[in-house]
Amino acid sequence: MNPQSIVTVLGLILTLTGQTQPATAPLTPPAKIILDVDLAEDVDDAGALATLHALANLGEAEILGILISSKNEWVGPCADAINTWYGRPDLPIGYQRGLQFGYRNVKDSARETPSQYAERVARAFPHDLKRSSDAPDAALLCRRLLAAQPDRSVTLVTVGFLTNLRDLLDSRPDEHSPLDGEALVKQKVRVWVCMGGIFPAGRFPDGQGEYNLMWDTGASVRAVNDWPTPVVFSGFAIGAAIKVGARLRETPEANPVRGCYQHYNGLQNREAWDQTAVLCAVRGVSSYWKLSEPGFCLMHARVSQGWNEWIPTSQKEHRYLVEFMPPKEVGKVIEDLMLAPPRVGNR
Ligand SMILES: [Ca+2]
């Protein structure tokens, strides 16, 4: 990439994220991050948590809280075990309720999400959250976290379902903010980075939509179509080209992220969908990717099988990642972060 290209790409992401610095200035670290995971059917969420903790240990990210979008009582404890390993045992965790505001189609979000590793990791590694539903409602926690931050300063990252973001948009004024959900998001969030969608096609050749957007289709329609800030999508193909995880065997057996991969696939490599969203949220597109032209990611409702349509337009601030650096090289960056030890003194 020549220097002019770097400046152009940096300028795009700065524009996109509402930064007020000149377009040539780097993003001012640390990035304030709220990460929403499902941490259930697939294991890349565990890799995403590891990547985020490592970036926080480098001073590049400040983790405000972790939200959980899957329905599974062991996912909260599993996330807490990973946070505890990284020396952040009291990091706020919020759990999806889906019924909080009482008027939604609960058909999708009421589904249990199975996990091959969450219970086993939760039982084997130190933590203190006993079950997911002991954690506060994710959308209400998110309101509290957002209200305490400067305007347009928070990056929301979702690597699971959009149940919590729908609930956040639908939330009412409370003791933390007199603003309703949409107004609060517009005031506090600078960008939402979403692992989800298929770009630009919108569907796989068999007609299916992407898993994260499809799972709770009603929530995805509300969150994606109505989100009031810029959005960057890391679509299916970006993370599908990157495979990491096997090298976690180089880390201690006391590492719960290693435990997740161990129980999921015997410590084999796995696609890095979720890690790409975290890396982009903290470092911007950097030299890893390029950004698409602006457009509107229109989410279509088809019961439990929603899909996204990409409509190019300068009227909306949605963009998606486009491959630039060879995926293997991006994978090395992610892998090195996933293998980084917890902070000295914590272990
Ligand atoms: Ca996920």
mmCIF file of C-alpha atoms and ligand atoms in Angstrom:
data_model
loop_
_atom_site.group_PDB
_atom_site.id
_atom_site.type_symbol
_atom_site.label_atom_id
_atom_site.label_comp_id
_atom_site.label_asym_id
_atom_site.label_seq_id
_atom_site.Cartn_x
_atom_site.Cartn_y
_atom_site.Cartn_z
ATOM 1 C CA MET A 1 0.000 0.000 0.000
ATOM 2 C CA ASN A 2 1.489 3.357 -0.920
ATOM 3 C CA PRO A 3 1.450 6.218 1.608
ATOM 4 C CA GLN A 4 -1.330 8.053 -0.217
ATOM 5 C CA SER A 5 -3.547 4.954 -0.053
ATOM 6 C CA ILE A 6 -2.905 4.656 3.671
ATOM 7 C CA VAL A 7 -3.884 8.283 4.173
ATOM 8 C CA THR A 8 -7.017 7.790 2.068
ATOM 9 C CA VAL A 9 -8.109 4.689 3.949
ATOM 10 C CA LEU A 10 -7.348 6.286 7.295
ATOM 11 C CA GLY A 11 -9.296 9.332 6.251
ATOM 12 C CA LEU A 12 -12.265 7.167 5.367
ATOM 13 C CA ILE A 13 -12.345 5.401 8.694
ATOM 14 C CA LEU A 14 -11.864 8.662 10.558
ATOM 15 C CA THR A 15 -14.736 10.196 8.648
ATOM 16 C CA LEU A 16 -16.764 7.093 9.229
ATOM 17 C CA THR A 17 -16.160 7.016 12.924
ATOM 18 C CA GLY A 18 -16.814 10.669 13.516
ATOM 19 C CA GLN A 19 -13.290 11.489 14.639
ATOM 20 C CA THR A 20 -12.612 15.174 14.767
ATOM 21 C CA GLN A 21 -8.837 14.953 14.270
ATOM 22 C CA PRO A 22 -7.379 15.747 10.858
ATOM 23 C CA ALA A 23 -7.769 12.792 8.527
ATOM 24 C CA THR A 24 -4.026 12.179 8.589
ATOM 25 C CA ALA A 25 -3.896 11.758 12.381
ATOM 26 C CA PRO A 26 -4.054 8.277 13.868
ATOM 27 C CA LEU A 27 -7.037 7.260 15.940
ATOM 28 C CA THR A 28 -6.421 8.252 19.524
ATOM 29 C CA PRO A 29 -6.096 5.101 21.592
ATOM 30 C CA PRO A 30 -7.489 3.510 23.521
ATOM 31 C CA ALA A 31 -10.652 2.643 21.590
ATOM 32 C CA LYS A 32 -13.601 2.369 23.999
ATOM 33 C CA ILE A 33 -15.155 -1.008 23.248
ATOM 34 C CA ILE A 34 -18.372 -2.807 24.174
ATOM 35 C CA LEU A 35 -18.227 -6.336 22.743
ATOM 36 C CA ASP A 36 -21.397 -8.385 22.198
ATOM 37 C CA VAL A 37 -20.704 -12.119 21.785
ATOM 38 C CA ASP A 38 -22.786 -15.267 21.456
ATOM 39 C CA LEU A 39 -19.898 -17.512 22.594
ATOM 40 C CA ALA A 40 -21.969 -20.607 22.018
ATOM 41 C CA GLU A 41 -22.276 -22.551 18.778
ATOM 42 C CA ASP A 42 -18.910 -21.482 17.396
ATOM 43 C CA VAL A 43 -15.585 -20.855 19.075
ATOM 44 C CA ASP A 44 -14.334 -17.719 17.332
ATOM 45 C CA ASP A 45 -16.077 -15.627 20.000
ATOM 46 C CA ALA A 46 -13.528 -16.970 22.487
ATOM 47 C CA GLY A 47 -10.814 -15.936 20.060
ATOM 48 C CA ALA A 48 -12.426 -12.501 19.781
ATOM 49 C CA LEU A 49 -12.396 -12.073 23.560
ATOM 50 C CA ALA A 50 -8.723 -13.075 23.634
ATOM 51 C CA THR A 51 -7.923 -10.624 20.835
ATOM 52 C CA LEU A 52 -9.721 -7.798 22.631
ATOM 53 C CA HIS A 53 -8.037 -8.465 25.980
ATOM 54 C CA ALA A 54 -4.638 -8.533 24.258
ATOM 55 C CA LEU A 55 -5.334 -5.211 22.534
ATOM 56 C CA ALA A 56 -6.414 -3.764 25.894
ATOM 57 C CA ASN A 57 -3.168 -4.989 27.445
ATOM 58 C CA LEU A 58 -1.282 -3.143 24.698
ATOM 59 C CA GLY A 59 -3.120 0.052 25.647
ATOM 60 C CA GLU A 60 -5.002 0.139 22.348
ATOM 61 C CA ALA A 61 -8.441 -0.677 23.753
ATOM 62 C CA GLU A 62 -10.459 0.058 26.868
ATOM 63 C CA ILE A 63 -13.042 -2.669 27.461
ATOM 64 C CA LEU A 64 -16.214 -1.139 28.885
ATOM 65 C CA GLY A 65 -18.220 -4.346 29.059
ATOM 66 C CA ILE A 66 -19.180 -7.657 27.481
ATOM 67 C CA LEU A 67 -22.722 -8.401 26.286
ATOM 68 C CA ILE A 68 -24.077 -11.869 25.568
ATOM 69 C CA SER A 69 -26.619 -12.399 22.811
ATOM 70 C CA SER A 70 -27.113 -16.174 23.018
ATOM 71 C CA LYS A 71 -29.600 -17.958 25.284
ATOM 72 C CA ASN A 72 -27.450 -20.299 27.331
ATOM 73 C CA GLU A 73 -26.878 -20.204 31.107
ATOM 74 C CA TRP A 74 -23.216 -21.242 30.777
ATOM 75 C CA VAL A 75 -22.097 -18.581 28.338
ATOM 76 C CA GLY A 76 -21.944 -15.788 30.942
ATOM 77 C CA PRO A 77 -19.785 -17.883 33.304
ATOM 78 C CA CYS A 78 -17.544 -18.899 30.370
ATOM 79 C CA ALA A 79 -17.028 -15.245 29.393
ATOM 80 C CA ASP A 80 -16.329 -14.407 33.035
ATOM 81 C CA ALA A 81 -13.684 -17.163 33.152
ATOM 82 C CA ILE A 82 -11.928 -15.656 30.128
ATOM 83 C CA ASN A 83 -12.121 -12.149 31.607
ATOM 84 C CA THR A 84 -10.743 -13.508 34.882
ATOM 85 C CA TRP A 85 -7.810 -15.208 33.115
ATOM 86 C CA TYR A 86 -6.921 -11.861 31.587
ATOM 87 C CA GLY A 87 -7.012 -10.119 34.952
ATOM 88 C CA ARG A 88 -10.396 -8.436 34.511
ATOM 89 C CA PRO A 89 -12.628 -10.504 36.812
ATOM 90 C CA ASP A 90 -15.046 -7.643 37.432
ATOM 91 C CA LEU A 91 -15.607 -6.531 33.863
ATOM 92 C CA PRO A 92 -19.356 -5.871 33.510
ATOM 93 C CA ILE A 93 -21.259 -8.638 31.723
ATOM 94 C CA GLY A 94 -24.801 -8.272 30.408
ATOM 95 C CA TYR A 95 -27.080 -11.108 29.320
ATOM 96 C CA GLN A 96 -29.820 -11.015 26.690
ATOM 97 C CA ARG A 97 -33.382 -11.146 27.920
ATOM 98 C CA GLY A 98 -35.267 -10.686 24.672
ATOM 99 C CA LEU A 99 -38.507 -10.172 26.559
ATOM 100 C CA GLN A 100 -37.499 -7.058 28.441
ATOM 101 C CA PHE A 101 -39.809 -4.698 26.650
ATOM 102 C CA GLY A 102 -42.627 -7.093 26.152
ATOM 103 C CA TYR A 103 -43.838 -6.522 22.614
ATOM 104 C CA ARG A 104 -41.441 -8.341 20.393
ATOM 105 C CA ASN A 105 -41.710 -11.458 18.345
ATOM 106 C CA VAL A 106 -40.017 -13.817 20.785
ATOM 107 C CA LYS A 107 -39.985 -16.747 18.438
ATOM 108 C CA ASP A 108 -36.369 -16.245 17.399
ATOM 109 C CA SER A 109 -34.666 -14.871 20.491
ATOM 110 C CA ALA A 110 -36.287 -17.448 22.784
ATOM 111 C CA ARG A 111 -34.354 -20.287 21.166
ATOM 112 C CA GLU A 112 -31.719 -21.957 23.301
ATOM 113 C CA THR A 113 -28.244 -21.815 21.795
ATOM 114 C CA PRO A 114 -26.192 -24.955 22.446
ATOM 115 C CA SER A 115 -22.458 -24.867 23.114
ATOM 116 C CA GLN A 116 -19.888 -27.644 23.053
ATOM 117 C CA TYR A 117 -17.524 -25.781 25.332
ATOM 118 C CA ALA A 118 -19.193 -23.087 27.490
ATOM 119 C CA GLU A 119 -20.273 -25.354 30.353
ATOM 120 C CA ARG A 120 -17.061 -27.368 30.400
ATOM 121 C CA VAL A 121 -14.895 -24.259 30.439
ATOM 122 C CA ALA A 122 -17.090 -22.587 33.056
ATOM 123 C CA ARG A 123 -16.820 -25.631 35.319
ATOM 124 C CA ALA A 124 -13.040 -25.933 34.897
ATOM 125 C CA PHE A 125 -11.760 -22.357 35.153
ATOM 126 C CA PRO A 126 -11.982 -19.749 37.955
ATOM 127 C CA HIS A 127 -14.760 -17.158 37.773
ATOM 128 C CA ASP A 128 -17.602 -15.954 39.985
ATOM 129 C CA LEU A 129 -20.666 -15.431 37.736
ATOM 130 C CA LYS A 130 -22.769 -18.522 38.474
ATOM 131 C CA ARG A 131 -25.148 -18.404 35.518
ATOM 132 C CA SER A 132 -25.857 -16.072 32.638
ATOM 133 C CA SER A 133 -29.190 -14.891 33.999
ATOM 134 C CA ASP A 134 -27.489 -13.653 37.180
ATOM 135 C CA ALA A 135 -25.983 -10.919 34.995
ATOM 136 C CA PRO A 136 -27.972 -7.741 34.329
ATOM 137 C CA ASP A 137 -29.994 -7.262 31.164
ATOM 138 C CA ALA A 138 -27.531 -6.566 28.356
ATOM 139 C CA ALA A 139 -29.445 -3.660 26.829
ATOM 140 C CA LEU A 140 -29.893 -1.932 30.190
ATOM 141 C CA LEU A 141 -26.232 -2.486 31.093
ATOM 142 C CA CYS A 142 -25.314 -1.024 27.725
ATOM 143 C CA ARG A 143 -27.400 2.070 28.515
ATOM 144 C CA ARG A 144 -25.475 2.533 31.781
ATOM 145 C CA LEU A 145 -22.103 2.067 30.085
ATOM 146 C CA LEU A 146 -22.921 4.427 27.215
ATOM 147 C CA ALA A 147 -24.365 7.140 29.459
ATOM 148 C CA ALA A 148 -21.088 7.365 31.394
ATOM 149 C CA GLN A 149 -18.946 7.990 28.294
ATOM 150 C CA PRO A 150 -18.162 11.134 26.267
ATOM 151 C CA ASP A 151 -20.294 11.785 23.210
ATOM 152 C CA ARG A 152 -19.493 9.786 20.045
ATOM 153 C CA SER A 153 -16.704 7.917 21.806
ATOM 154 C CA VAL A 154 -17.874 4.293 22.032
ATOM 155 C CA THR A 155 -17.373 1.536 19.488
ATOM 156 C CA LEU A 156 -19.930 -1.248 19.692
ATOM 157 C CA VAL A 157 -18.795 -4.585 18.315
ATOM 158 C CA THR A 158 -21.203 -7.450 17.688
ATOM 159 C CA VAL A 159 -19.987 -10.921 16.803
ATOM 160 C CA GLY A 160 -23.233 -12.723 17.545
ATOM 161 C CA PHE A 161 -26.950 -12.056 17.259
ATOM 162 C CA LEU A 162 -28.512 -8.596 17.301
ATOM 163 C CA THR A 163 -31.073 -9.197 20.053
ATOM 164 C CA ASN A 164 -29.317 -6.843 22.466
ATOM 165 C CA LEU A 165 -28.864 -4.032 19.966
ATOM 166 C CA ARG A 166 -32.548 -4.219 19.068
ATOM 167 C CA ASP A 167 -33.400 -4.050 22.757
ATOM 168 C CA LEU A 168 -31.007 -1.128 23.161
ATOM 169 C CA LEU A 169 -32.674 0.827 20.341
ATOM 170 C CA ASP A 170 -36.099 0.074 21.845
ATOM 171 C CA SER A 171 -35.072 0.986 25.409
ATOM 172 C CA ARG A 172 -36.788 3.734 27.355
ATOM 173 C CA PRO A 173 -35.343 6.617 29.406
ATOM 174 C CA ASP A 174 -34.110 5.427 32.803
ATOM 175 C CA GLU A 175 -32.015 6.534 35.770
ATOM 176 C CA HIS A 176 -28.869 6.513 33.621
ATOM 177 C CA SER A 177 -30.112 8.709 30.784
ATOM 178 C CA PRO A 178 -33.227 10.737 29.920
ATOM 179 C CA LEU A 179 -32.730 9.683 26.276
ATOM 180 C CA ASP A 180 -34.481 6.780 24.630
ATOM 181 C CA GLY A 181 -32.341 4.067 23.095
ATOM 182 C CA GLU A 182 -31.996 5.485 19.605
ATOM 183 C CA ALA A 183 -31.103 8.956 20.871
ATOM 184 C CA LEU A 184 -28.611 7.555 23.374
ATOM 185 C CA VAL A 185 -26.885 5.490 20.678
ATOM 186 C CA LYS A 186 -26.760 8.462 18.347
ATOM 187 C CA GLN A 187 -25.187 10.578 21.071
ATOM 188 C CA LYS A 188 -22.604 8.137 22.452
ATOM 189 C CA VAL A 189 -21.694 5.609 19.756
ATOM 190 C CA ARG A 190 -19.189 6.576 17.068
ATOM 191 C CA VAL A 191 -19.414 3.365 15.074
ATOM 192 C CA TRP A 192 -20.887 -0.138 15.225
ATOM 193 C CA VAL A 193 -18.659 -2.885 13.863
ATOM 194 C CA CYS A 194 -20.780 -5.928 13.023
ATOM 195 C CA MET A 195 -19.564 -9.387 12.116
ATOM 196 C CA GLY A 196 -22.419 -10.411 9.910
ATOM 197 C CA GLY A 197 -23.856 -10.405 6.430
ATOM 198 C CA ILE A 198 -22.716 -11.438 2.986
ATOM 199 C CA PHE A 199 -21.326 -8.703 0.754
ATOM 200 C CA PRO A 200 -22.343 -7.678 -1.705
ATOM 201 C CA ALA A 201 -24.453 -10.751 -2.603
ATOM 202 C CA GLY A 202 -26.567 -10.824 0.581
ATOM 203 C CA ARG A 203 -27.165 -14.582 0.437
ATOM 204 C CA PHE A 204 -25.279 -17.788 -0.127
ATOM 205 C CA PRO A 205 -25.937 -19.542 -3.448
ATOM 206 C CA ASP A 206 -28.514 -21.767 -1.709
ATOM 207 C CA GLY A 207 -30.502 -18.689 -0.692
ATOM 208 C CA GLN A 208 -29.582 -18.758 2.997
ATOM 209 C CA GLY A 209 -28.564 -15.606 4.834
ATOM 210 C CA GLU A 210 -25.556 -15.232 7.101
ATOM 211 C CA TYR A 211 -25.872 -16.922 10.515
ATOM 212 C CA ASN A 212 -25.504 -13.941 12.876
ATOM 213 C CA LEU A 213 -28.043 -11.820 10.992
ATOM 214 C CA MET A 214 -30.400 -14.728 10.398
ATOM 215 C CA TRP A 215 -30.614 -16.143 13.929
ATOM 216 C CA ASP A 216 -32.842 -13.472 15.445
ATOM 217 C CA THR A 217 -34.151 -12.048 12.206
ATOM 218 C CA GLY A 218 -36.620 -9.645 13.805
ATOM 219 C CA ALA A 219 -33.874 -8.119 15.912
ATOM 220 C CA SER A 220 -31.535 -7.863 12.915
ATOM 221 C CA VAL A 221 -34.140 -6.022 10.851
ATOM 222 C CA ARG A 222 -34.664 -3.444 13.579
ATOM 223 C CA ALA A 223 -30.997 -3.031 14.530
ATOM 224 C CA VAL A 224 -29.440 -2.935 11.060
ATOM 225 C CA ASN A 225 -32.095 -0.907 9.262
ATOM 226 C CA ASP A 226 -32.608 1.694 11.989
ATOM 227 C CA TRP A 227 -29.115 2.046 13.510
ATOM 228 C CA PRO A 228 -28.390 5.794 13.805
ATOM 229 C CA THR A 229 -24.559 5.814 13.477
ATOM 230 C CA PRO A 230 -22.033 4.606 10.898
ATOM 231 C CA VAL A 231 -21.741 0.821 10.651
ATOM 232 C CA VAL A 232 -18.872 -1.304 9.361
ATOM 233 C CA PHE A 233 -19.651 -4.915 8.488
ATOM 234 C CA SER A 234 -17.077 -7.659 8.516
ATOM 235 C CA GLY A 235 -18.958 -9.967 6.194
ATOM 236 C CA PHE A 236 -18.780 -13.743 6.086
ATOM 237 C CA ALA A 237 -15.985 -13.954 3.513
ATOM 238 C CA ILE A 238 -13.526 -11.788 5.476
ATOM 239 C CA GLY A 239 -13.168 -14.126 8.448
ATOM 240 C CA ALA A 240 -13.780 -17.282 6.423
ATOM 241 C CA ALA A 241 -10.438 -16.732 4.699
ATOM 242 C CA ILE A 242 -8.517 -16.677 8.006
ATOM 243 C CA LYS A 243 -7.971 -19.778 10.126
ATOM 244 C CA VAL A 244 -6.428 -19.635 13.592
ATOM 245 C CA GLY A 245 -6.513 -21.455 16.917
ATOM 246 C CA ALA A 246 -4.196 -24.459 16.681
ATOM 247 C CA ARG A 247 -1.299 -22.490 18.108
ATOM 248 C CA LEU A 248 -3.226 -22.003 21.354
ATOM 249 C CA ARG A 249 -1.609 -25.323 22.328
ATOM 250 C CA GLU A 250 1.511 -23.191 22.919
ATOM 251 C CA THR A 251 -0.294 -21.425 25.772
ATOM 252 C CA PRO A 252 -0.728 -22.825 29.310
ATOM 253 C CA GLU A 253 -3.489 -25.341 30.019
ATOM 254 C CA ALA A 254 -4.791 -22.800 32.540
ATOM 255 C CA ASN A 255 -5.836 -20.578 29.617
ATOM 256 C CA PRO A 256 -9.637 -20.894 29.235
ATOM 257 C CA VAL A 257 -9.491 -19.732 25.594
ATOM 258 C CA ARG A 258 -7.312 -22.757 24.888
ATOM 259 C CA GLY A 259 -9.946 -24.744 26.781
ATOM 260 C CA CYS A 260 -12.697 -23.439 24.493
ATOM 261 C CA TYR A 261 -10.851 -24.531 21.352
ATOM 262 C CA GLN A 262 -9.877 -27.824 23.005
ATOM 263 C CA HIS A 263 -13.509 -28.735 23.668
ATOM 264 C CA TYR A 264 -14.776 -27.306 20.398
ATOM 265 C CA ASN A 265 -12.470 -28.994 17.901
ATOM 266 C CA GLY A 266 -9.477 -30.500 19.701
ATOM 267 C CA LEU A 267 -7.344 -27.349 19.256
ATOM 268 C CA GLN A 268 -7.582 -27.213 15.497
ATOM 269 C CA ASN A 269 -7.674 -24.070 13.429
ATOM 270 C CA ARG A 270 -11.068 -22.428 12.970
ATOM 271 C CA GLU A 271 -12.274 -19.504 10.886
ATOM 272 C CA ALA A 272 -11.614 -16.113 12.501
ATOM 273 C CA TRP A 273 -14.865 -14.318 11.696
ATOM 274 C CA ASP A 274 -15.293 -12.701 15.113
ATOM 275 C CA GLN A 275 -11.661 -11.705 15.622
ATOM 276 C CA THR A 276 -11.727 -9.636 12.419
ATOM 277 C CA ALA A 277 -14.497 -7.427 13.809
ATOM 278 C CA VAL A 278 -12.568 -6.812 17.034
ATOM 279 C CA LEU A 279 -9.354 -6.022 15.193
ATOM 280 C CA CYS A 280 -11.164 -3.572 12.909
ATOM 281 C CA ALA A 281 -12.974 -1.968 15.839
ATOM 282 C CA VAL A 282 -9.733 -1.255 17.681
ATOM 283 C CA ARG A 283 -7.258 -0.517 14.885
ATOM 284 C CA GLY A 284 -9.571 0.596 12.082
ATOM 285 C CA VAL A 285 -9.045 -0.933 8.664
ATOM 286 C CA SER A 286 -5.314 -0.176 9.061
ATOM 287 C CA SER A 287 -3.420 -1.907 6.262
ATOM 288 C CA TYR A 288 -5.508 -5.072 6.745
ATOM 289 C CA TRP A 289 -8.570 -4.227 4.680
ATOM 290 C CA LYS A 290 -10.160 -1.554 2.542
ATOM 291 C CA LEU A 291 -13.619 -0.111 3.034
ATOM 292 C CA SER A 292 -16.381 -0.439 0.490
ATOM 293 C CA GLU A 293 -18.127 2.571 -0.896
ATOM 294 C CA PRO A 294 -20.941 3.796 1.374
ATOM 295 C CA GLY A 295 -24.302 2.128 1.107
ATOM 296 C CA PHE A 296 -27.288 0.716 2.935
ATOM 297 C CA CYS A 297 -27.246 -2.827 4.260
ATOM 298 C CA LEU A 298 -30.979 -3.449 4.050
ATOM 299 C CA MET A 299 -32.025 -6.333 6.268
ATOM 300 C CA HIS A 300 -34.945 -8.375 4.970
ATOM 301 C CA ALA A 301 -37.299 -10.310 7.223
ATOM 302 C CA ARG A 302 -38.072 -13.850 6.268
ATOM 303 C CA VAL A 303 -39.036 -15.835 9.346
ATOM 304 C CA SER A 304 -35.827 -17.057 10.960
ATOM 305 C CA GLN A 305 -34.064 -16.777 7.614
ATOM 306 C CA GLY A 306 -33.437 -13.078 7.149
ATOM 307 C CA TRP A 307 -30.870 -11.881 4.676
ATOM 308 C CA ASN A 308 -29.130 -8.656 3.801
ATOM 309 C CA GLU A 309 -29.248 -6.686 0.575
ATOM 310 C CA TRP A 310 -26.475 -4.239 -0.275
ATOM 311 C CA ILE A 311 -27.708 -0.984 -1.801
ATOM 312 C CA PRO A 312 -24.931 1.436 -2.800
ATOM 313 C CA THR A 313 -25.847 4.994 -1.802
ATOM 314 C CA SER A 314 -24.120 8.000 -0.343
ATOM 315 C CA GLN A 315 -27.214 8.621 1.783
ATOM 316 C CA LYS A 316 -26.313 5.935 4.341
ATOM 317 C CA GLU A 317 -23.148 5.356 6.354
ATOM 318 C CA HIS A 318 -22.868 1.594 6.077
ATOM 319 C CA ARG A 319 -19.669 0.077 4.697
ATOM 320 C CA TYR A 320 -18.223 -3.390 4.533
ATOM 321 C CA LEU A 321 -14.659 -4.663 4.715
ATOM 322 C CA VAL A 322 -12.907 -5.585 1.484
ATOM 323 C CA GLU A 323 -9.938 -7.931 1.535
ATOM 324 C CA PHE A 324 -6.591 -6.171 1.052
ATOM 325 C CA MET A 325 -3.691 -7.667 3.027
ATOM 326 C CA PRO A 326 -3.362 -11.417 2.322
ATOM 327 C CA PRO A 327 -5.652 -13.198 4.828
ATOM 328 C CA LYS A 328 -2.748 -15.318 6.078
ATOM 329 C CA GLU A 329 -0.929 -12.167 7.179
ATOM 330 C CA VAL A 330 -4.008 -10.797 8.933
ATOM 331 C CA GLY A 331 -4.334 -14.217 10.558
ATOM 332 C CA LYS A 332 -0.800 -13.932 11.905
ATOM 333 C CA VAL A 333 -1.675 -10.587 13.516
ATOM 334 C CA ILE A 334 -4.785 -12.117 15.117
ATOM 335 C CA GLU A 335 -2.972 -15.266 16.196
ATOM 336 C CA ASP A 336 -0.170 -13.319 17.858
ATOM 337 C CA LEU A 337 -2.771 -11.343 19.818
ATOM 338 C CA MET A 338 -4.654 -14.517 20.805
ATOM 339 C CA LEU A 339 -1.423 -16.063 22.073
ATOM 340 C CA ALA A 340 -0.316 -13.020 24.074
ATOM 341 C CA PRO A 341 -0.115 -13.813 27.787
ATOM 342 C CA PRO A 342 -2.233 -12.006 30.393
ATOM 343 C CA ARG A 343 -0.675 -8.896 31.874
ATOM 344 C CA VAL A 344 2.460 -9.434 33.949
ATOM 345 C CA GLY A 345 1.476 -9.580 37.584
ATOM 346 C CA ASN A 346 -1.929 -11.087 36.951
ATOM 347 C CA ARG A 347 -0.583 -14.584 36.422
HETATM 348 CA CA CA B 1 -20.007 -15.409 17.298
#
